[in-house]
GROMACS .gro file of C-alpha atoms in nm:
model
  365
    1MET     CA    1   0.000   0.000   0.000
    2GLY     CA    2   0.134   0.342  -0.098
    3GLN     CA    3   0.457   0.213  -0.255
    4GLY     CA    4   0.414   0.423  -0.568
    5VAL     CA    5   0.427   0.754  -0.388
    6PHE     CA    6   0.776   0.700  -0.252
    7GLN     CA    7   0.908   0.725  -0.609
    8ASN     CA    8   0.782   1.086  -0.622
    9GLN     CA    9   0.882   1.310  -0.332
   10SER     CA   10   0.682   1.604  -0.472
   11PRO     CA   11   0.341   1.449  -0.535
   12SER     CA   12   0.041   1.643  -0.660
   13ILE     CA   13  -0.261   1.558  -0.446
   14LEU     CA   14  -0.621   1.645  -0.529
   15PHE     CA   15  -0.900   1.638  -0.270
   16ILE     CA   16  -1.255   1.623  -0.403
   17GLU     CA   17  -1.509   1.772  -0.160
   18LEU     CA   18  -1.819   1.901  -0.334
   19PHE     CA   19  -2.045   1.946  -0.033
   20GLY     CA   20  -2.064   2.211   0.241
   21LEU     CA   21  -1.821   2.456   0.396
   22GLY     CA   22  -1.772   2.242   0.708
   23ASP     CA   23  -1.669   1.950   0.487
   24VAL     CA   24  -1.419   2.165   0.299
   25ALA     CA   25  -1.277   2.313   0.621
   26SER     CA   26  -1.242   1.964   0.772
   27LEU     CA   27  -0.982   1.876   0.508
   28SER     CA   28  -0.737   2.107   0.689
   29VAL     CA   29  -0.645   1.826   0.933
   30THR     CA   30  -0.470   1.645   0.646
   31PHE     CA   31  -0.242   1.922   0.525
   32ASP     CA   32   0.029   1.915   0.792
   33PRO     CA   33   0.069   1.533   0.790
   34LEU     CA   34   0.104   1.540   0.410
   35LEU     CA   35   0.350   1.829   0.406
   36LYS     CA   36   0.552   1.685   0.692
   37ARG     CA   37   0.609   1.369   0.486
   38PHE     CA   38   0.633   1.551   0.151
   39PRO     CA   39   0.737   1.916   0.211
   40THR     CA   40   0.717   2.006  -0.160
   41ALA     CA   41   0.385   1.833  -0.228
   42LYS     CA   42   0.120   2.038  -0.407
   43ILE     CA   43  -0.224   2.016  -0.249
   44TYR     CA   44  -0.525   2.094  -0.465
   45ILE     CA   45  -0.892   2.110  -0.359
   46LEU     CA   46  -1.193   2.071  -0.588
   47CYS     CA   47  -1.503   2.214  -0.422
   48GLN     CA   48  -1.823   2.409  -0.484
   49PRO     CA   49  -1.755   2.754  -0.635
   50TRP     CA   50  -1.895   2.936  -0.332
   51CYS     CA   51  -1.644   2.758  -0.103
   52ALA     CA   52  -1.341   2.821  -0.323
   53SER     CA   53  -1.207   3.133  -0.152
   54PHE     CA   54  -1.198   2.980   0.197
   55TYR     CA   55  -0.835   2.866   0.160
   56ALA     CA   56  -0.726   3.176  -0.033
   57ASN     CA   57  -0.478   3.277   0.240
   58ASP     CA   58  -0.362   2.929   0.343
   59SER     CA   59  -0.010   2.877   0.209
   60ARG     CA   60  -0.039   2.500   0.250
   61VAL     CA   61  -0.292   2.479  -0.034
   62PHE     CA   62  -0.146   2.519  -0.381
   63GLU     CA   63  -0.473   2.573  -0.568
   64VAL     CA   64  -0.849   2.558  -0.508
   65ILE     CA   65  -1.079   2.493  -0.802
   66GLY     CA   66  -1.450   2.570  -0.787
   67MET     CA   67  -1.677   2.342  -0.987
   68PRO     CA   68  -2.057   2.351  -1.030
   69THR     CA   69  -2.243   2.030  -0.947
   70PRO     CA   70  -2.548   2.009  -1.176
   71TRP     CA   71  -2.604   1.646  -1.074
   72LYS     CA   72  -2.685   1.768  -0.722
   73SER     CA   73  -2.904   2.060  -0.825
   74ALA     CA   74  -3.260   2.123  -0.939
   75LEU     CA   75  -3.385   1.984  -1.269
   76ALA     CA   76  -3.313   2.311  -1.449
   77ASP     CA   77  -2.943   2.283  -1.361
   78LEU     CA   78  -2.936   1.909  -1.423
   79VAL     CA   79  -3.027   1.965  -1.790
   80SER     CA   80  -2.835   2.293  -1.821
   81TRP     CA   81  -2.578   2.275  -2.101
   82THR     CA   82  -2.397   2.578  -1.956
   83ALA     CA   83  -2.342   2.406  -1.620
   84TRP     CA   84  -2.225   2.081  -1.777
   85ALA     CA   85  -1.999   2.265  -2.023
   86SER     CA   86  -1.828   2.426  -1.723
   87VAL     CA   87  -1.785   2.083  -1.561
   88PHE     CA   88  -1.628   1.934  -1.876
   89ARG     CA   89  -1.400   2.237  -1.919
   90ILE     CA   90  -1.270   2.203  -1.562
   91VAL     CA   91  -1.224   1.826  -1.601
   92ARG     CA   92  -1.013   1.879  -1.914
   93LYS     CA   93  -0.803   2.134  -1.726
   94LEU     CA   94  -0.750   1.900  -1.433
   95ARG     CA   95  -0.658   1.604  -1.655
   96LYS     CA   96  -0.359   1.800  -1.783
   97LYS     CA   97  -0.220   1.821  -1.431
   98ARG     CA   98  -0.181   1.442  -1.409
   99PHE     CA   99  -0.238   1.420  -1.035
  100ASP     CA  100  -0.037   1.156  -0.853
  101TRP     CA  101  -0.318   1.108  -0.602
  102CYS     CA  102  -0.684   1.191  -0.580
  103ILE     CA  103  -0.854   1.153  -0.240
  104GLU     CA  104  -1.231   1.121  -0.201
  105THR     CA  105  -1.309   1.098   0.170
  106ARG     CA  106  -1.690   1.068   0.170
  107GLY     CA  107  -1.748   0.742  -0.015
  108ASP     CA  108  -1.967   0.930  -0.265
  109ILE     CA  109  -2.014   0.747  -0.595
  110ARG     CA  110  -2.069   1.071  -0.789
  111SER     CA  111  -1.741   1.217  -0.666
  112GLN     CA  112  -1.558   0.891  -0.741
  113ILE     CA  113  -1.694   0.889  -1.097
  114LEU     CA  114  -1.581   1.249  -1.136
  115ALA     CA  115  -1.237   1.152  -1.006
  116ARG     CA  116  -1.211   0.883  -1.272
  117TRP     CA  117  -1.292   1.141  -1.538
  118ILE     CA  118  -1.003   1.352  -1.408
  119GLN     CA  119  -0.774   1.047  -1.449
  120PRO     CA  120  -0.537   1.066  -1.149
  121ILE     CA  121  -0.266   0.801  -1.126
  122ARG     CA  122  -0.409   0.675  -0.795
  123LEU     CA  123  -0.760   0.719  -0.652
  124VAL     CA  124  -0.807   0.670  -0.278
  125GLY     CA  125  -1.141   0.639  -0.106
  126PRO     CA  126  -1.367   0.438   0.126
  127ARG     CA  127  -1.657   0.217   0.028
  128ASP     CA  128  -1.897   0.344   0.295
  129TYR     CA  129  -2.077   0.676   0.253
  130MET     CA  130  -1.983   0.881   0.560
  131GLY     CA  131  -2.017   0.591   0.801
  132SER     CA  132  -2.370   0.502   0.685
  133ASN     CA  133  -2.510   0.171   0.559
  134MET     CA  134  -2.472   0.292   0.198
  135ILE     CA  135  -2.185   0.074   0.076
  136LEU     CA  136  -2.012   0.092  -0.263
  137ARG     CA  137  -1.827  -0.192  -0.430
  138GLY     CA  138  -1.519   0.025  -0.467
  139ARG     CA  139  -1.439  -0.080  -0.822
  140LEU     CA  140  -1.342   0.273  -0.926
  141LEU     CA  141  -1.074   0.295  -0.658
  142SER     CA  142  -0.710   0.202  -0.709
  143ASP     CA  143  -0.662   0.222  -0.331
  144ASN     CA  144  -0.978   0.085  -0.173
  145LEU     CA  145  -0.996   0.170   0.197
  146GLY     CA  146  -1.293  -0.060   0.249
  147ILE     CA  147  -1.548   0.027   0.516
  148LEU     CA  148  -1.383   0.272   0.753
  149PRO     CA  149  -1.445   0.238   1.126
  150PRO     CA  150  -1.699   0.489   1.261
  151ARG     CA  151  -1.491   0.786   1.373
  152HIS     CA  152  -1.509   1.164   1.377
  153ARG     CA  153  -1.507   1.333   1.036
  154TYR     CA  154  -1.170   1.492   1.106
  155GLN     CA  155  -1.018   1.153   1.183
  156ARG     CA  156  -1.191   0.994   0.884
  157ASN     CA  157  -1.012   1.244   0.660
  158CYS     CA  158  -0.678   1.146   0.814
  159ASP     CA  159  -0.761   0.775   0.777
  160CYS     CA  160  -0.779   0.833   0.402
  161LEU     CA  161  -0.409   0.927   0.398
  162LEU     CA  162  -0.294   0.574   0.483
  163PRO     CA  163  -0.204   0.465   0.127
  164ILE     CA  164  -0.009   0.786   0.067
  165LEU     CA  165   0.179   0.810   0.395
  166GLY     CA  166   0.213   0.436   0.454
  167MET     CA  167   0.113   0.490   0.818
  168SER     CA  168  -0.183   0.598   1.028
  169VAL     CA  169  -0.198   0.955   1.159
  170GLU     CA  170  -0.417   1.120   1.421
  171ALA     CA  171  -0.618   1.431   1.344
  172LEU     CA  172  -0.457   1.712   1.542
  173LEU     CA  173  -0.632   2.037   1.634
  174PRO     CA  174  -0.617   2.324   1.577
  175SER     CA  175  -0.557   2.264   1.207
  176LEU     CA  176  -0.645   2.605   1.063
  177PRO     CA  177  -0.386   2.885   1.072
  178HIS     CA  178  -0.459   3.157   1.324
  179LYS     CA  179  -0.524   3.477   1.130
  180PHE     CA  180  -0.633   3.699   1.419
  181LYS     CA  181  -0.404   3.828   1.692
  182ASN     CA  182  -0.598   3.929   2.004
  183VAL     CA  183  -0.425   4.235   2.150
  184ASN     CA  184  -0.676   4.244   2.438
  185PHE     CA  185  -0.611   3.887   2.547
  186GLY     CA  186  -0.801   3.809   2.866
  187ALA     CA  187  -0.953   4.159   2.894
  188THR     CA  188  -1.298   4.071   2.763
  189LYS     CA  189  -1.532   3.776   2.716
  190ARG     CA  190  -1.612   3.775   2.344
  191LEU     CA  191  -1.899   3.552   2.235
  192LEU     CA  192  -2.001   3.481   1.875
  193ILE     CA  193  -2.350   3.345   1.807
  194HIS     CA  194  -2.443   3.168   1.486
  195THR     CA  195  -2.806   3.063   1.441
  196GLY     CA  196  -2.781   2.904   1.094
  197GLY     CA  197  -2.762   2.536   1.015
  198GLY     CA  198  -2.887   2.448   0.669
  199TRP     CA  199  -3.175   2.201   0.701
  200MET     CA  200  -3.468   2.360   0.888
  201TYR     CA  201  -3.477   2.082   1.150
  202LYS     CA  202  -3.121   2.171   1.252
  203HIS     CA  203  -3.242   2.515   1.360
  204TRP     CA  204  -3.286   2.588   1.729
  205PRO     CA  205  -3.614   2.778   1.785
  206GLU     CA  206  -3.589   3.144   1.698
  207GLU     CA  207  -3.762   3.254   2.019
  208ARG     CA  208  -3.497   3.073   2.227
  209TRP     CA  209  -3.215   3.251   2.048
  210ARG     CA  210  -3.395   3.578   2.123
  211ARG     CA  211  -3.434   3.494   2.492
  212LEU     CA  212  -3.072   3.377   2.516
  213LEU     CA  213  -2.948   3.702   2.364
  214LEU     CA  214  -3.163   3.917   2.593
  215ASP     CA  215  -3.059   3.722   2.904
  216LEU     CA  216  -2.690   3.749   2.819
  217LEU     CA  217  -2.716   4.121   2.743
  218ARG     CA  218  -2.900   4.177   3.071
  219LYS     CA  219  -2.619   4.011   3.267
  220ASN     CA  220  -2.364   4.220   3.074
  221GLU     CA  221  -2.083   3.966   3.110
  222TRP     CA  222  -2.013   3.902   2.742
  223GLU     CA  223  -1.916   4.116   2.446
  224ILE     CA  224  -2.158   3.960   2.197
  225ALA     CA  225  -2.190   3.950   1.819
  226ILE     CA  226  -2.408   3.749   1.582
  227LEU     CA  227  -2.263   3.593   1.269
  228CYS     CA  228  -2.491   3.652   0.970
  229ALA     CA  229  -2.439   3.446   0.655
  230LEU     CA  230  -2.612   3.500   0.322
  231GLY     CA  231  -2.981   3.416   0.352
  232GLU     CA  232  -2.989   3.455   0.731
  233GLU     CA  233  -3.058   3.829   0.737
  234ARG     CA  234  -3.428   3.820   0.828
  235ILE     CA  235  -3.398   3.578   1.120
  236ILE     CA  236  -3.101   3.776   1.255
  237GLU     CA  237  -3.303   4.097   1.233
  238ARG     CA  238  -3.587   3.941   1.434
  239ILE     CA  239  -3.356   3.792   1.698
  240SER     CA  240  -3.151   4.109   1.747
  241GLU     CA  241  -3.429   4.368   1.709
  242GLY     CA  242  -3.386   4.657   1.949
  243THR     CA  243  -3.069   4.520   2.111
  244GLY     CA  244  -2.799   4.707   1.920
  245VAL     CA  245  -2.586   4.391   1.921
  246LYS     CA  246  -2.307   4.378   1.664
  247ILE     CA  247  -2.382   4.182   1.346
  248GLU     CA  248  -2.080   4.025   1.172
  249ARG     CA  249  -2.120   3.992   0.793
  250PRO     CA  250  -1.778   3.874   0.672
  251SER     CA  251  -1.702   3.760   0.321
  252LEU     CA  252  -1.586   3.400   0.294
  253ASN     CA  253  -1.217   3.486   0.297
  254GLU     CA  254  -1.280   3.709   0.603
  255LEU     CA  255  -1.479   3.440   0.786
  256LEU     CA  256  -1.180   3.265   0.944
  257PRO     CA  257  -1.023   3.572   1.113
  258THR     CA  258  -1.370   3.691   1.216
  259ILE     CA  259  -1.446   3.366   1.400
  260GLN     CA  260  -1.097   3.357   1.549
  261SER     CA  261  -1.144   3.705   1.698
  262TYR     CA  262  -1.391   3.559   1.952
  263ASP     CA  263  -1.324   3.356   2.266
  264VAL     CA  264  -1.627   3.125   2.248
  265MET     CA  265  -1.888   3.035   1.989
  266VAL     CA  266  -2.241   2.905   2.042
  267ALA     CA  267  -2.406   2.768   1.729
  268THR     CA  268  -2.598   2.487   1.569
  269ASP     CA  269  -2.443   2.219   1.347
  270SER     CA  270  -2.296   2.423   1.062
  271GLY     CA  271  -1.986   2.518   0.867
  272PRO     CA  272  -1.889   2.809   1.095
  273ILE     CA  273  -1.892   2.599   1.413
  274ASN     CA  274  -1.655   2.353   1.245
  275ILE     CA  275  -1.427   2.641   1.153
  276ALA     CA  276  -1.429   2.745   1.519
  277ILE     CA  277  -1.343   2.391   1.636
  278LEU     CA  278  -1.069   2.357   1.374
  279SER     CA  279  -0.930   2.693   1.492
  280GLY     CA  280  -0.918   2.587   1.856
  281ILE     CA  281  -1.208   2.812   1.960
  282PRO     CA  282  -1.421   2.649   2.236
  283VAL     CA  283  -1.782   2.593   2.129
  284VAL     CA  284  -2.125   2.517   2.266
  285ASP     CA  285  -2.274   2.300   1.992
  286ILE     CA  286  -2.655   2.284   1.980
  287MET     CA  287  -2.718   1.973   1.775
  288GLY     CA  288  -3.042   1.812   1.669
  289PRO     CA  289  -3.050   1.542   1.399
  290GLY     CA  290  -2.681   1.555   1.308
  291ASP     CA  291  -2.446   1.265   1.373
  292SER     CA  292  -2.262   1.392   1.680
  293SER     CA  293  -2.008   1.109   1.671
  294MET     CA  294  -1.893   1.240   1.332
  295TRP     CA  295  -1.960   1.614   1.361
  296GLY     CA  296  -1.980   1.705   1.730
  297PRO     CA  297  -1.690   1.878   1.904
  298PRO     CA  298  -1.409   1.630   1.978
  299PRO     CA  299  -1.317   1.578   2.346
  300GLY     CA  300  -1.180   1.894   2.502
  301ARG     CA  301  -1.298   2.114   2.215
  302GLY     CA  302  -1.639   2.218   2.343
  303ILE     CA  303  -1.971   2.111   2.487
  304LEU     CA  304  -2.223   1.910   2.287
  305LEU     CA  305  -2.592   1.967   2.360
  306GLN     CA  306  -2.803   1.694   2.201
  307ASN     CA  307  -3.102   1.513   2.353
  308VAL     CA  308  -3.208   1.233   2.119
  309GLU     CA  309  -3.259   0.949   2.367
  310ASN     CA  310  -3.636   0.938   2.303
  311TYR     CA  311  -3.605   0.952   1.924
  312SER     CA  312  -3.594   0.609   1.761
  313CYS     CA  313  -3.523   0.782   1.427
  314TYR     CA  314  -3.172   0.876   1.544
  315PRO     CA  315  -2.919   0.867   1.384
  316CYS     CA  316  -3.110   1.071   1.129
  317LEU     CA  317  -3.068   1.024   0.754
  318GLN     CA  318  -3.200   1.379   0.704
  319LYS     CA  319  -3.424   1.289   0.413
  320ARG     CA  320  -3.733   1.407   0.603
  321CYS     CA  321  -3.822   1.459   0.968
  322VAL     CA  322  -4.057   1.196   1.112
  323SER     CA  323  -4.135   1.424   1.411
  324PRO     CA  324  -4.177   1.764   1.241
  325LEU     CA  325  -4.403   1.901   1.518
  326ASN     CA  326  -4.153   1.810   1.789
  327PRO     CA  327  -3.806   1.783   1.630
  328CYS     CA  328  -3.518   1.672   1.848
  329ILE     CA  329  -3.344   2.010   1.830
  330ARG     CA  330  -3.626   2.146   2.052
  331GLN     CA  331  -3.516   1.916   2.334
  332VAL     CA  332  -3.217   2.143   2.399
  333SER     CA  333  -3.343   2.400   2.650
  334LEU     CA  334  -3.246   2.760   2.704
  335GLU     CA  335  -3.110   2.669   3.048
  336ASP     CA  336  -2.894   2.397   2.888
  337VAL     CA  337  -2.727   2.657   2.670
  338LYS     CA  338  -2.683   2.920   2.943
  339GLY     CA  339  -2.534   2.665   3.180
  340SER     CA  340  -2.298   2.536   2.911
  341LEU     CA  341  -2.173   2.888   2.837
  342GLU     CA  342  -2.087   2.932   3.205
  343GLU     CA  343  -1.910   2.595   3.204
  344ILE     CA  344  -1.715   2.660   2.886
  345TRP     CA  345  -1.598   3.001   3.014
  346ALA     CA  346  -1.475   2.843   3.336
  347GLN     CA  347  -1.270   2.605   3.122
  348VAL     CA  348  -1.131   2.896   2.918
  349GLU     CA  349  -1.027   3.080   3.233
  350THR     CA  350  -0.856   2.771   3.372
  351GLU     CA  351  -0.663   2.720   3.047
  352ARG     CA  352  -0.561   3.086   3.044
  353ALA     CA  353  -0.439   3.065   3.403
  354VAL     CA  354  -0.230   2.758   3.325
  355ARG     CA  355  -0.089   2.926   3.015
  356GLY     CA  356  -0.004   3.235   3.218
  357LEU     CA  357   0.185   3.026   3.474
  358ARG     CA  358   0.383   2.860   3.194
  359ILE     CA  359   0.477   3.198   3.047
  360SER     CA  360   0.578   3.329   3.390
  361SER     CA  361   0.793   3.025   3.460
  362LEU     CA  362   0.967   3.062   3.123
  363GLY     CA  363   1.031   3.432   3.190
  364SER     CA  364   1.190   3.362   3.527
  365ALA     CA  365   1.400   3.070   3.404
   0.00000   0.00000   0.00000
């Protein structure tokens, strides 16, 4: 396994990740292990066009290519010649690069077919789709990883490096470069709230966000802002009405330093909360139907709030909600979130105190 790569100490490596921002950000755990083994490797990422600028300032990534995915879109896009012409044009461009390796971490048959069109020398991927019971035969893969053990998404990405590195590696956090330098370290408690979460049943009730915000402002212990992504403007307006709270509206290439400028984040299962975790920012993760074993905060990285014990439909396939009048996300209470914020801040203060002692001991040595 992986013998071919040792003949090329400067391999070109293409990751295919054509889903959400959290998925694209999660690839960052693989960059340092690859570059430690192959310092002159060139890492490429093929993703949705709207995600393409996320790694614009990450020197570890050689190139990011945005590609439309008409096969995942509405019927109008599926039969759109313009969209497919763009796909074929990008495929022809990528074929010329003659990638040594292509890595498809999801176990998605559509992405594996696309990879074969691109014609890399080696194609690595699992047979299982994201730890589910959807199993491929793996005939398109030159390096078939089989059915991967159920592990966190970050670790799953690293498990896909085995044929290239010839050894297993652990996913280490933080894995995103720190782009924000806090000159007021320890002087304030900065909290970033993000209410978004894609599928409607991932959304914590709007009235609870409103009550949380008002309660926190009344106590006046946090410097608070709300992260507003495209399409979230109206709900943010309703939640923040009359409060004067700061609304952060960063572009995608400003999103990373914006998130990193806060001490703690409270959010639902989404791309931004994964960026926070991958940056080493402690989180309170309000999760409903998501697979917490794959997407929740890893140990020591935050607090998971998920109450699905009475839901036989969990883990959820997210095709449709079988309890739409009482979705599992509603089982996370306002008091759960407020208590978790107090707990997470106590952890932050303890870590800061320990860090301060280390700095003092080094200064006096």
